[in-house]
Each structure stands twice: as C-alpha cells, then as structure tokens.
C-alpha cells in the first residue's frame, strides 16, 4: 500500500465537509465474513459440505432443495452472519476513523454490520435488503416482517448435525397468504423494498445538502457482482459533484473511469490494512 495514498486519504478525510461510504462485499470479506471462504464453510456448514457444496456462494440462488433443507441452511447462515455478529473489530476501527464527521453509508451488504457498530442508523441506505427481515416469496403484499420470531422457531427445530429443519411446523409461512417465505434480500425482482424508500430519500437529501461542499466518497470493496448498486453510483456522484474526491479500495478492481481519474485515489489492496494505516495517520 503506497504511503502517499494513505497520507492523501487522511488529508481528504480531515478536510471534507461530508463523507459518503460506499460498501460492497469486499468490506464484509475483510471483516471476516467471506462467502468464498472454503475453510469457514467447512467449519460452519459441515453437513452442507458433505452434500457437496464448498462455499456460501454455491448456495446463493440455489433452488434444488426441500423447504426443510433450505431453512436448515438458512437458519445456520442467519445465525453465523447475522445473529451471532455484534461488534466487529474492522467496522469499529472504521467507525472511529470517521469519528463525528458528517457521514452517510450506502451498502450492498445485508448483514447490518454498520448498524451494529455504531453508525447512525438514520444515515444508512441498504438497498439490497437485510437478514433481519423476511417476506412472502411471491410476494403477495408489500410487507416485510421481523425475522427474529421466525428464526427462533427454525433454530428450535434445527438438527445441528444434519443442519436441516426436523419439524415442518417451524418452516416460515406467509402470515398474509399462507405461502412460502424468503429473507428480505435481493436475489431477483421479487424483493419487497418499499420500506427502504425513506433511507433513499434521506440519502438524496443529504447529497443535495452537500452541493458545493467538499464531498469525499470512500468506496470500500464494491466490485462487479452488482455494480449498479454501489460501484457505479459512487462514480456518478463523484463525476457530478464539483468539489468531490473518490477513494476506491479494492483487492482486484481498484480502477476508475477516465473522466474521474483526476479526482480519484485508487488503492489496490486489503481494506483492513487500509483502515489500519489510515487510522494511524499514514505514519
Ligand atoms: Zn404471501
């Protein structure tokens, strides 16, 4: 990691009137929850490894399972990436790096780690949903319910060895239509997302207020899986604000389009190392 880049980052953070953090899967991976991590998968999902899967990514969008199998996997997954996570050292470090500066977060991650690590919940936009909510699969209505009571029933009926649900009564059923349910996260066009509109409105108002001021965009780990969610909006905002600067930290894709290159710092490297070094002031 180039020291000049870290020093420039420190100056930009210090001098900015507002910081927009754009977070992608790379940030959560750096925080220890990597959906491609085979070792962690073997440890947390041993029964699913026996069934031939190697990584959590292998089960994203998977359809060929019974409800008892599906919810057995999901109960284990929700416990691992959501309910057992509270404070996370990397997010805590990022939180103290930002301090009490004027900040808004836009994240494609659905684990709510920003919420859990002290960021202002009124200033987080998470358009890909949250593991904390559940919806009708169809959906029959625009409602998302709190996941916890559904999760508790699942967890009580989870066979810890086979990692499947052993009681059909524990399988979530839509309170409105009696149909199947799914976590309130975006996997296709059926996600219920009306309840995220107020977050989006707050972000747009915050950006309006930044007009003419020094805006720093901190892009942490947004890649090309779903570039329209974080990566491209971060570039567009950088381009359209006169007094903006973009810092993009990414293990593989730290590049930016040519028209914003003059106001961007591209750091190809590990996010935790970046946060650590920036916290120390680039010294
Ligand atoms: Zn329904």
PDB file of C-alpha atoms and ligand atoms in Angstrom:
ATOM      1  CA  UNK A   1       0.000   0.000   0.000  1.00  0.00           C
ATOM      2  CA  UNK A   2       1.512   3.333  -1.063  1.00  0.00           C
ATOM      3  CA  UNK A   3       2.159   5.659   1.832  1.00  0.00           C
ATOM      4  CA  UNK A   4       1.395   8.801  -0.229  1.00  0.00           C
ATOM      5  CA  UNK A   5      -2.103   7.460  -0.880  1.00  0.00           C
ATOM      6  CA  UNK A   6      -2.697   6.932   2.824  1.00  0.00           C
ATOM      7  CA  UNK A   7      -1.452  10.447   3.639  1.00  0.00           C
ATOM      8  CA  UNK A   8      -3.687  11.949   0.942  1.00  0.00           C
ATOM      9  CA  UNK A   9      -6.607   9.925   2.330  1.00  0.00           C
ATOM     10  CA  UNK A  10      -6.003  11.320   5.823  1.00  0.00           C
ATOM     11  CA  UNK A  11      -5.998  14.887   4.485  1.00  0.00           C
ATOM     12  CA  UNK A  12      -9.172  14.307   2.470  1.00  0.00           C
ATOM     13  CA  UNK A  13     -10.979  12.822   5.470  1.00  0.00           C
ATOM     14  CA  UNK A  14      -9.884  15.732   7.647  1.00  0.00           C
ATOM     15  CA  UNK A  15     -10.827  18.439   5.149  1.00  0.00           C
ATOM     16  CA  UNK A  16     -14.098  17.030   3.844  1.00  0.00           C
ATOM     17  CA  UNK A  17     -17.481  18.515   4.741  1.00  0.00           C
ATOM     18  CA  UNK A  18     -19.125  15.134   4.296  1.00  0.00           C
ATOM     19  CA  UNK A  19     -18.108  11.507   3.707  1.00  0.00           C
ATOM     20  CA  UNK A  20     -20.179   9.041   1.720  1.00  0.00           C
ATOM     21  CA  UNK A  21     -19.089   5.478   2.451  1.00  0.00           C
ATOM     22  CA  UNK A  22     -20.000   3.017  -0.304  1.00  0.00           C
ATOM     23  CA  UNK A  23     -19.530  -0.541   0.917  1.00  0.00           C
ATOM     24  CA  UNK A  24     -19.545  -3.781  -1.025  1.00  0.00           C
ATOM     25  CA  UNK A  25     -18.900  -7.449  -0.357  1.00  0.00           C
ATOM     26  CA  UNK A  26     -15.162  -6.731  -0.105  1.00  0.00           C
ATOM     27  CA  UNK A  27     -15.650  -4.877   3.178  1.00  0.00           C
ATOM     28  CA  UNK A  28     -17.566  -7.698   4.823  1.00  0.00           C
ATOM     29  CA  UNK A  29     -14.999 -10.185   3.474  1.00  0.00           C
ATOM     30  CA  UNK A  30     -12.212  -8.089   5.017  1.00  0.00           C
ATOM     31  CA  UNK A  31     -14.201  -8.127   8.263  1.00  0.00           C
ATOM     32  CA  UNK A  32     -14.033 -11.934   8.273  1.00  0.00           C
ATOM     33  CA  UNK A  33     -17.274 -12.947   6.547  1.00  0.00           C
ATOM     34  CA  UNK A  34     -16.141 -14.108   3.151  1.00  0.00           C
ATOM     35  CA  UNK A  35     -18.755 -16.034   1.148  1.00  0.00           C
ATOM     36  CA  UNK A  36     -15.959 -17.656  -0.858  1.00  0.00           C
ATOM     37  CA  UNK A  37     -14.059 -18.861   2.200  1.00  0.00           C
ATOM     38  CA  UNK A  38     -13.922 -22.670   1.926  1.00  0.00           C
ATOM     39  CA  UNK A  39     -12.356 -23.173   5.344  1.00  0.00           C
ATOM     40  CA  UNK A  40     -15.048 -21.185   7.136  1.00  0.00           C
ATOM     41  CA  UNK A  41     -17.717 -23.014   5.132  1.00  0.00           C
ATOM     42  CA  UNK A  42     -16.342 -26.427   6.168  1.00  0.00           C
ATOM     43  CA  UNK A  43     -16.350 -25.281   9.796  1.00  0.00           C
ATOM     44  CA  UNK A  44     -19.797 -23.645   9.912  1.00  0.00           C
ATOM     45  CA  UNK A  45     -21.700 -25.794   7.398  1.00  0.00           C
ATOM     46  CA  UNK A  46     -20.172 -29.313   7.754  1.00  0.00           C
ATOM     47  CA  UNK A  47     -23.386 -31.113   6.700  1.00  0.00           C
ATOM     48  CA  UNK A  48     -23.634 -28.922   3.611  1.00  0.00           C
ATOM     49  CA  UNK A  49     -20.015 -29.663   2.759  1.00  0.00           C
ATOM     50  CA  UNK A  50     -20.878 -33.381   2.975  1.00  0.00           C
ATOM     51  CA  UNK A  51     -23.633 -32.668   0.447  1.00  0.00           C
ATOM     52  CA  UNK A  52     -21.020 -31.412  -1.999  1.00  0.00           C
ATOM     53  CA  UNK A  53     -21.034 -27.614  -1.509  1.00  0.00           C
ATOM     54  CA  UNK A  54     -17.786 -25.743  -0.961  1.00  0.00           C
ATOM     55  CA  UNK A  55     -18.654 -22.101  -0.327  1.00  0.00           C
ATOM     56  CA  UNK A  56     -21.630 -19.991   0.785  1.00  0.00           C
ATOM     57  CA  UNK A  57     -21.681 -18.526  -2.729  1.00  0.00           C
ATOM     58  CA  UNK A  58     -22.555 -22.000  -4.059  1.00  0.00           C
ATOM     59  CA  UNK A  59     -25.919 -21.742  -2.299  1.00  0.00           C
ATOM     60  CA  UNK A  60     -26.800 -18.197  -3.363  1.00  0.00           C
ATOM     61  CA  UNK A  61     -29.757 -18.614  -5.697  1.00  0.00           C
ATOM     62  CA  UNK A  62     -29.783 -22.415  -5.190  1.00  0.00           C
ATOM     63  CA  UNK A  63     -33.259 -23.854  -5.771  1.00  0.00           C
ATOM     64  CA  UNK A  64     -32.959 -27.634  -5.783  1.00  0.00           C
ATOM     65  CA  UNK A  65     -33.846 -28.320  -2.144  1.00  0.00           C
ATOM     66  CA  UNK A  66     -36.801 -29.138   0.104  1.00  0.00           C
ATOM     67  CA  UNK A  67     -38.136 -26.448   2.476  1.00  0.00           C
ATOM     68  CA  UNK A  68     -36.665 -28.415   5.404  1.00  0.00           C
ATOM     69  CA  UNK A  69     -33.226 -28.398   3.769  1.00  0.00           C
ATOM     70  CA  UNK A  70     -33.452 -24.802   2.631  1.00  0.00           C
ATOM     71  CA  UNK A  71     -34.415 -23.460   6.039  1.00  0.00           C
ATOM     72  CA  UNK A  72     -31.855 -25.686   7.744  1.00  0.00           C
ATOM     73  CA  UNK A  73     -29.182 -23.978   5.671  1.00  0.00           C
ATOM     74  CA  UNK A  74     -30.699 -20.550   6.215  1.00  0.00           C
ATOM     75  CA  UNK A  75     -31.078 -20.971   9.979  1.00  0.00           C
ATOM     76  CA  UNK A  76     -27.368 -21.844  10.143  1.00  0.00           C
ATOM     77  CA  UNK A  77     -26.441 -18.986   7.810  1.00  0.00           C
ATOM     78  CA  UNK A  78     -28.559 -16.410   9.667  1.00  0.00           C
ATOM     79  CA  UNK A  79     -27.035 -17.438  12.948  1.00  0.00           C
ATOM     80  CA  UNK A  80     -23.499 -17.225  11.522  1.00  0.00           C
ATOM     81  CA  UNK A  81     -23.611 -13.966   9.578  1.00  0.00           C
ATOM     82  CA  UNK A  82     -26.355 -12.083  11.397  1.00  0.00           C
ATOM     83  CA  UNK A  83     -27.498 -13.129  14.871  1.00  0.00           C
ATOM     84  CA  UNK A  84     -24.066 -14.116  16.225  1.00  0.00           C
ATOM     85  CA  UNK A  85     -22.450 -10.906  14.905  1.00  0.00           C
ATOM     86  CA  UNK A  86     -22.445  -7.861  17.113  1.00  0.00           C
ATOM     87  CA  UNK A  87     -19.405  -5.631  17.200  1.00  0.00           C
ATOM     88  CA  UNK A  88     -16.758  -6.300  14.594  1.00  0.00           C
ATOM     89  CA  UNK A  89     -13.178  -5.024  15.069  1.00  0.00           C
ATOM     90  CA  UNK A  90     -12.801  -3.753  11.474  1.00  0.00           C
ATOM     91  CA  UNK A  91     -16.128  -1.895  11.473  1.00  0.00           C
ATOM     92  CA  UNK A  92     -15.271  -0.489  14.910  1.00  0.00           C
ATOM     93  CA  UNK A  93     -11.993   0.838  13.514  1.00  0.00           C
ATOM     94  CA  UNK A  94     -13.776   2.361  10.540  1.00  0.00           C
ATOM     95  CA  UNK A  95     -16.279   3.907  12.935  1.00  0.00           C
ATOM     96  CA  UNK A  96     -13.571   5.592  14.991  1.00  0.00           C
ATOM     97  CA  UNK A  97     -11.713   6.685  11.841  1.00  0.00           C
ATOM     98  CA  UNK A  98     -14.852   8.566  10.751  1.00  0.00           C
ATOM     99  CA  UNK A  99     -15.405   9.910  14.265  1.00  0.00           C
ATOM    100  CA  UNK A 100     -18.143  12.527  14.497  1.00  0.00           C
ATOM    101  CA  UNK A 101     -17.722  13.700  10.911  1.00  0.00           C
ATOM    102  CA  UNK A 102     -20.773  14.212   8.724  1.00  0.00           C
ATOM    103  CA  UNK A 103     -21.197  10.765   7.153  1.00  0.00           C
ATOM    104  CA  UNK A 104     -23.702   8.673   5.188  1.00  0.00           C
ATOM    105  CA  UNK A 105     -23.405   4.975   4.355  1.00  0.00           C
ATOM    106  CA  UNK A 106     -24.597   3.199   1.242  1.00  0.00           C
ATOM    107  CA  UNK A 107     -24.053  -0.565   1.406  1.00  0.00           C
ATOM    108  CA  UNK A 108     -24.876  -3.643  -0.650  1.00  0.00           C
ATOM    109  CA  UNK A 109     -24.256  -5.817   2.394  1.00  0.00           C
ATOM    110  CA  UNK A 110     -27.319  -7.230   4.144  1.00  0.00           C
ATOM    111  CA  UNK A 111     -25.647  -8.130   7.447  1.00  0.00           C
ATOM    112  CA  UNK A 112     -26.342  -4.751   9.136  1.00  0.00           C
ATOM    113  CA  UNK A 113     -22.759  -4.523  10.396  1.00  0.00           C
ATOM    114  CA  UNK A 114     -22.853  -0.722  10.063  1.00  0.00           C
ATOM    115  CA  UNK A 115     -25.963  -0.663  12.292  1.00  0.00           C
ATOM    116  CA  UNK A 116     -24.304  -2.965  14.818  1.00  0.00           C
ATOM    117  CA  UNK A 117     -21.086  -0.967  15.023  1.00  0.00           C
ATOM    118  CA  UNK A 118     -22.328   2.434  15.991  1.00  0.00           C
ATOM    119  CA  UNK A 119     -23.039   4.135  12.649  1.00  0.00           C
ATOM    120  CA  UNK A 120     -26.119   6.384  12.685  1.00  0.00           C
ATOM    121  CA  UNK A 121     -28.975   4.085  11.608  1.00  0.00           C
ATOM    122  CA  UNK A 122     -30.758   7.095  10.116  1.00  0.00           C
ATOM    123  CA  UNK A 123     -27.839   7.512   7.728  1.00  0.00           C
ATOM    124  CA  UNK A 124     -27.542   4.032   6.243  1.00  0.00           C
ATOM    125  CA  UNK A 125     -29.013   3.084   2.869  1.00  0.00           C
ATOM    126  CA  UNK A 126     -29.057  -0.695   2.264  1.00  0.00           C
ATOM    127  CA  UNK A 127     -30.946  -1.257  -0.989  1.00  0.00           C
ATOM    128  CA  UNK A 128     -30.146  -4.998  -1.135  1.00  0.00           C
ATOM    129  CA  UNK A 129     -32.201  -5.692   1.986  1.00  0.00           C
ATOM    130  CA  UNK A 130     -31.483  -7.121   5.408  1.00  0.00           C
ATOM    131  CA  UNK A 131     -31.216 -10.533   7.044  1.00  0.00           C
ATOM    132  CA  UNK A 132     -33.245  -9.044   9.877  1.00  0.00           C
ATOM    133  CA  UNK A 133     -36.448  -9.190   7.838  1.00  0.00           C
ATOM    134  CA  UNK A 134     -38.472 -11.831   5.988  1.00  0.00           C
ATOM    135  CA  UNK A 135     -41.067 -11.532   3.235  1.00  0.00           C
ATOM    136  CA  UNK A 136     -43.553 -13.557   1.198  1.00  0.00           C
ATOM    137  CA  UNK A 137     -41.723 -15.250  -1.695  1.00  0.00           C
ATOM    138  CA  UNK A 138     -44.324 -14.272  -4.340  1.00  0.00           C
ATOM    139  CA  UNK A 139     -44.737 -11.583  -2.789  1.00  0.00           C
ATOM    140  CA  UNK A 140     -48.486 -11.332  -2.096  1.00  0.00           C
ATOM    141  CA  UNK A 141     -48.068  -7.964  -0.310  1.00  0.00           C
ATOM    142  CA  UNK A 142     -45.507  -5.240   0.218  1.00  0.00           C
ATOM    143  CA  UNK A 143     -44.788  -6.184   3.803  1.00  0.00           C
ATOM    144  CA  UNK A 144     -41.549  -7.343   5.422  1.00  0.00           C
ATOM    145  CA  UNK A 145     -41.756  -8.944   8.867  1.00  0.00           C
ATOM    146  CA  UNK A 146     -39.155  -9.079  11.628  1.00  0.00           C
ATOM    147  CA  UNK A 147     -37.102 -12.251  11.084  1.00  0.00           C
ATOM    148  CA  UNK A 148     -36.470 -12.987  14.772  1.00  0.00           C
ATOM    149  CA  UNK A 149     -39.628 -14.947  15.736  1.00  0.00           C
ATOM    150  CA  UNK A 150     -39.355 -16.965  12.504  1.00  0.00           C
ATOM    151  CA  UNK A 151     -35.659 -17.594  13.181  1.00  0.00           C
ATOM    152  CA  UNK A 152     -36.322 -18.687  16.780  1.00  0.00           C
ATOM    153  CA  UNK A 153     -38.816 -21.320  15.602  1.00  0.00           C
ATOM    154  CA  UNK A 154     -36.347 -22.520  12.961  1.00  0.00           C
ATOM    155  CA  UNK A 155     -33.470 -22.630  15.406  1.00  0.00           C
ATOM    156  CA  UNK A 156     -35.501 -24.733  17.861  1.00  0.00           C
ATOM    157  CA  UNK A 157     -36.249 -27.234  15.094  1.00  0.00           C
ATOM    158  CA  UNK A 158     -32.719 -27.364  13.662  1.00  0.00           C
ATOM    159  CA  UNK A 159     -30.886 -30.689  13.651  1.00  0.00           C
ATOM    160  CA  UNK A 160     -27.356 -29.434  14.370  1.00  0.00           C
ATOM    161  CA  UNK A 161     -25.664 -32.453  12.801  1.00  0.00           C
ATOM    162  CA  UNK A 162     -27.610 -32.654   9.556  1.00  0.00           C
ATOM    163  CA  UNK A 163     -28.241 -28.864   9.535  1.00  0.00           C
ATOM    164  CA  UNK A 164     -31.792 -29.310   8.328  1.00  0.00           C
ATOM    165  CA  UNK A 165     -35.131 -28.485   9.961  1.00  0.00           C
ATOM    166  CA  UNK A 166     -36.830 -31.518  11.520  1.00  0.00           C
ATOM    167  CA  UNK A 167     -40.282 -30.051  12.211  1.00  0.00           C
ATOM    168  CA  UNK A 168     -42.378 -28.848   9.287  1.00  0.00           C
ATOM    169  CA  UNK A 169     -44.361 -26.567  11.593  1.00  0.00           C
ATOM    170  CA  UNK A 170     -41.213 -24.455  12.014  1.00  0.00           C
ATOM    171  CA  UNK A 171     -40.960 -23.622   8.300  1.00  0.00           C
ATOM    172  CA  UNK A 172     -41.915 -19.934   7.810  1.00  0.00           C
ATOM    173  CA  UNK A 173     -45.357 -19.411   6.286  1.00  0.00           C
ATOM    174  CA  UNK A 174     -46.549 -16.043   4.987  1.00  0.00           C
ATOM    175  CA  UNK A 175     -48.868 -14.528   7.633  1.00  0.00           C
ATOM    176  CA  UNK A 176     -50.864 -12.909   4.827  1.00  0.00           C
ATOM    177  CA  UNK A 177     -51.395 -15.649   2.197  1.00  0.00           C
ATOM    178  CA  UNK A 178     -50.024 -18.838   3.774  1.00  0.00           C
ATOM    179  CA  UNK A 179     -47.404 -19.192   1.031  1.00  0.00           C
ATOM    180  CA  UNK A 180     -43.667 -19.705   1.262  1.00  0.00           C
ATOM    181  CA  UNK A 181     -41.282 -17.048   2.581  1.00  0.00           C
ATOM    182  CA  UNK A 182     -37.727 -15.861   1.953  1.00  0.00           C
ATOM    183  CA  UNK A 183     -35.309 -13.496   3.710  1.00  0.00           C
ATOM    184  CA  UNK A 184     -35.894  -9.876   2.649  1.00  0.00           C
ATOM    185  CA  UNK A 185     -32.793  -9.690   0.448  1.00  0.00           C
ATOM    186  CA  UNK A 186     -32.460  -9.049  -3.272  1.00  0.00           C
ATOM    187  CA  UNK A 187     -31.919 -12.236  -5.253  1.00  0.00           C
ATOM    188  CA  UNK A 188     -34.288 -11.383  -8.107  1.00  0.00           C
ATOM    189  CA  UNK A 189     -37.069  -8.910  -8.883  1.00  0.00           C
ATOM    190  CA  UNK A 190     -39.378 -10.164  -6.122  1.00  0.00           C
ATOM    191  CA  UNK A 191     -37.783  -8.366  -3.200  1.00  0.00           C
ATOM    192  CA  UNK A 192     -40.143  -6.214  -1.131  1.00  0.00           C
ATOM    193  CA  UNK A 193     -38.261  -2.923  -0.880  1.00  0.00           C
ATOM    194  CA  UNK A 194     -40.797  -0.157  -0.241  1.00  0.00           C
ATOM    195  CA  UNK A 195     -39.618   0.126   3.381  1.00  0.00           C
ATOM    196  CA  UNK A 196     -36.164   1.188   2.123  1.00  0.00           C
ATOM    197  CA  UNK A 197     -37.580   4.267   0.368  1.00  0.00           C
ATOM    198  CA  UNK A 198     -37.195   6.564   3.421  1.00  0.00           C
ATOM    199  CA  UNK A 199     -33.469   5.633   3.628  1.00  0.00           C
ATOM    200  CA  UNK A 200     -33.053   6.510  -0.017  1.00  0.00           C
ATOM    201  CA  UNK A 201     -34.884   9.814   0.446  1.00  0.00           C
ATOM    202  CA  UNK A 202     -32.606  10.700   3.365  1.00  0.00           C
ATOM    203  CA  UNK A 203     -29.531   9.908   1.254  1.00  0.00           C
ATOM    204  CA  UNK A 204     -30.789  12.083  -1.614  1.00  0.00           C
ATOM    205  CA  UNK A 205     -31.496  14.979   0.772  1.00  0.00           C
ATOM    206  CA  UNK A 206     -28.045  14.551   2.337  1.00  0.00           C
ATOM    207  CA  UNK A 207     -26.440  14.674  -1.117  1.00  0.00           C
ATOM    208  CA  UNK A 208     -28.468  17.774  -2.021  1.00  0.00           C
ATOM    209  CA  UNK A 209     -27.136  19.401   1.110  1.00  0.00           C
ATOM    210  CA  UNK A 210     -23.570  18.508   0.043  1.00  0.00           C
ATOM    211  CA  UNK A 211     -23.929  20.517  -3.144  1.00  0.00           C
ATOM    212  CA  UNK A 212     -20.980  22.912  -3.441  1.00  0.00           C
ATOM    213  CA  UNK A 213     -19.288  21.442  -0.358  1.00  0.00           C
ATOM    214  CA  UNK A 214     -16.270  19.160  -0.117  1.00  0.00           C
ATOM    215  CA  UNK A 215     -17.600  15.641  -0.561  1.00  0.00           C
ATOM    216  CA  UNK A 216     -15.373  12.616  -0.017  1.00  0.00           C
ATOM    217  CA  UNK A 217     -16.535   9.265  -1.384  1.00  0.00           C
ATOM    218  CA  UNK A 218     -14.968   6.261   0.287  1.00  0.00           C
ATOM    219  CA  UNK A 219     -15.569   3.150  -1.806  1.00  0.00           C
ATOM    220  CA  UNK A 220     -14.709   0.034   0.177  1.00  0.00           C
ATOM    221  CA  UNK A 221     -14.854  -3.261  -1.680  1.00  0.00           C
ATOM    222  CA  UNK A 222     -17.567  -2.651  -4.272  1.00  0.00           C
ATOM    223  CA  UNK A 223     -16.862  -4.978  -7.163  1.00  0.00           C
ATOM    224  CA  UNK A 224     -18.536  -6.100 -10.331  1.00  0.00           C
ATOM    225  CA  UNK A 225     -21.071  -8.625  -8.938  1.00  0.00           C
ATOM    226  CA  UNK A 226     -23.770  -5.970  -8.674  1.00  0.00           C
ATOM    227  CA  UNK A 227     -22.004  -2.789  -9.861  1.00  0.00           C
ATOM    228  CA  UNK A 228     -25.266  -0.859 -10.282  1.00  0.00           C
ATOM    229  CA  UNK A 229     -25.832  -0.912  -6.504  1.00  0.00           C
ATOM    230  CA  UNK A 230     -22.693   0.816  -5.160  1.00  0.00           C
ATOM    231  CA  UNK A 231     -19.806   0.974  -7.623  1.00  0.00           C
ATOM    232  CA  UNK A 232     -21.444   2.880 -10.483  1.00  0.00           C
ATOM    233  CA  UNK A 233     -23.452   5.274  -8.277  1.00  0.00           C
ATOM    234  CA  UNK A 234     -20.225   6.174  -6.432  1.00  0.00           C
ATOM    235  CA  UNK A 235     -18.606   7.003  -9.796  1.00  0.00           C
ATOM    236  CA  UNK A 236     -21.610   9.019 -10.966  1.00  0.00           C
ATOM    237  CA  UNK A 237     -21.805  11.025  -7.750  1.00  0.00           C
ATOM    238  CA  UNK A 238     -18.055  11.733  -7.946  1.00  0.00           C
ATOM    239  CA  UNK A 239     -18.492  12.903 -11.507  1.00  0.00           C
ATOM    240  CA  UNK A 240     -21.460  15.155 -10.838  1.00  0.00           C
ATOM    241  CA  UNK A 241     -20.189  16.937  -7.707  1.00  0.00           C
ATOM    242  CA  UNK A 242     -17.638  19.634  -8.461  1.00  0.00           C
ATOM    243  CA  UNK A 243     -15.919  19.507  -5.071  1.00  0.00           C
ATOM    244  CA  UNK A 244     -15.715  15.730  -4.769  1.00  0.00           C
ATOM    245  CA  UNK A 245     -12.961  13.155  -4.426  1.00  0.00           C
ATOM    246  CA  UNK A 246     -13.186   9.372  -4.614  1.00  0.00           C
ATOM    247  CA  UNK A 247     -11.027   6.882  -2.766  1.00  0.00           C
ATOM    248  CA  UNK A 248     -11.561   3.360  -4.079  1.00  0.00           C
ATOM    249  CA  UNK A 249     -10.059   0.479  -2.104  1.00  0.00           C
ATOM    250  CA  UNK A 250     -10.398  -2.903  -3.736  1.00  0.00           C
ATOM    251  CA  UNK A 251      -8.409  -6.133  -3.815  1.00  0.00           C
ATOM    252  CA  UNK A 252      -8.838  -6.574  -7.550  1.00  0.00           C
ATOM    253  CA  UNK A 253     -10.829  -3.792  -9.173  1.00  0.00           C
ATOM    254  CA  UNK A 254      -9.483  -0.506  -7.834  1.00  0.00           C
ATOM    255  CA  UNK A 255      -9.723   1.217 -11.227  1.00  0.00           C
ATOM    256  CA  UNK A 256     -11.985   4.207 -12.023  1.00  0.00           C
ATOM    257  CA  UNK A 257     -13.307   5.635 -15.330  1.00  0.00           C
ATOM    258  CA  UNK A 258     -11.016   8.109 -17.066  1.00  0.00           C
ATOM    259  CA  UNK A 259     -13.275  11.147 -16.577  1.00  0.00           C
ATOM    260  CA  UNK A 260     -12.950  10.978 -12.771  1.00  0.00           C
ATOM    261  CA  UNK A 261      -9.343   9.733 -12.607  1.00  0.00           C
ATOM    262  CA  UNK A 262      -8.068  13.240 -11.774  1.00  0.00           C
ATOM    263  CA  UNK A 263     -10.146  13.324  -8.578  1.00  0.00           C
ATOM    264  CA  UNK A 264      -9.676   9.701  -7.535  1.00  0.00           C
ATOM    265  CA  UNK A 265      -7.221   7.694  -5.478  1.00  0.00           C
ATOM    266  CA  UNK A 266      -7.186   4.017  -6.457  1.00  0.00           C
ATOM    267  CA  UNK A 267      -5.810   1.672  -3.851  1.00  0.00           C
ATOM    268  CA  UNK A 268      -5.448  -1.940  -4.879  1.00  0.00           C
ATOM    269  CA  UNK A 269      -5.138  -3.800  -1.635  1.00  0.00           C
ATOM    270  CA  UNK A 270      -6.602  -5.084   1.572  1.00  0.00           C
ATOM    271  CA  UNK A 271      -9.311  -2.922   3.180  1.00  0.00           C
ATOM    272  CA  UNK A 272      -8.355  -3.821   6.749  1.00  0.00           C
ATOM    273  CA  UNK A 273      -4.768  -2.773   6.061  1.00  0.00           C
ATOM    274  CA  UNK A 274      -6.055   0.483   4.525  1.00  0.00           C
ATOM    275  CA  UNK A 275      -8.246   1.260   7.546  1.00  0.00           C
ATOM    276  CA  UNK A 276      -5.437   0.353   9.927  1.00  0.00           C
ATOM    277  CA  UNK A 277      -2.871   2.568   8.193  1.00  0.00           C
ATOM    278  CA  UNK A 278      -5.283   5.460   7.718  1.00  0.00           C
ATOM    279  CA  UNK A 279      -6.214   5.264  11.422  1.00  0.00           C
ATOM    280  CA  UNK A 280      -2.541   5.733  12.219  1.00  0.00           C
ATOM    281  CA  UNK A 281      -2.456   8.834  10.056  1.00  0.00           C
ATOM    282  CA  UNK A 282      -0.278   7.345   7.327  1.00  0.00           C
ATOM    283  CA  UNK A 283       2.787   7.421   9.518  1.00  0.00           C
TER     284      UNK A 283
HETATM  285 ZN1  LIG B   1     -47.892 -14.042   0.983  1.00  0.00          ZN
END
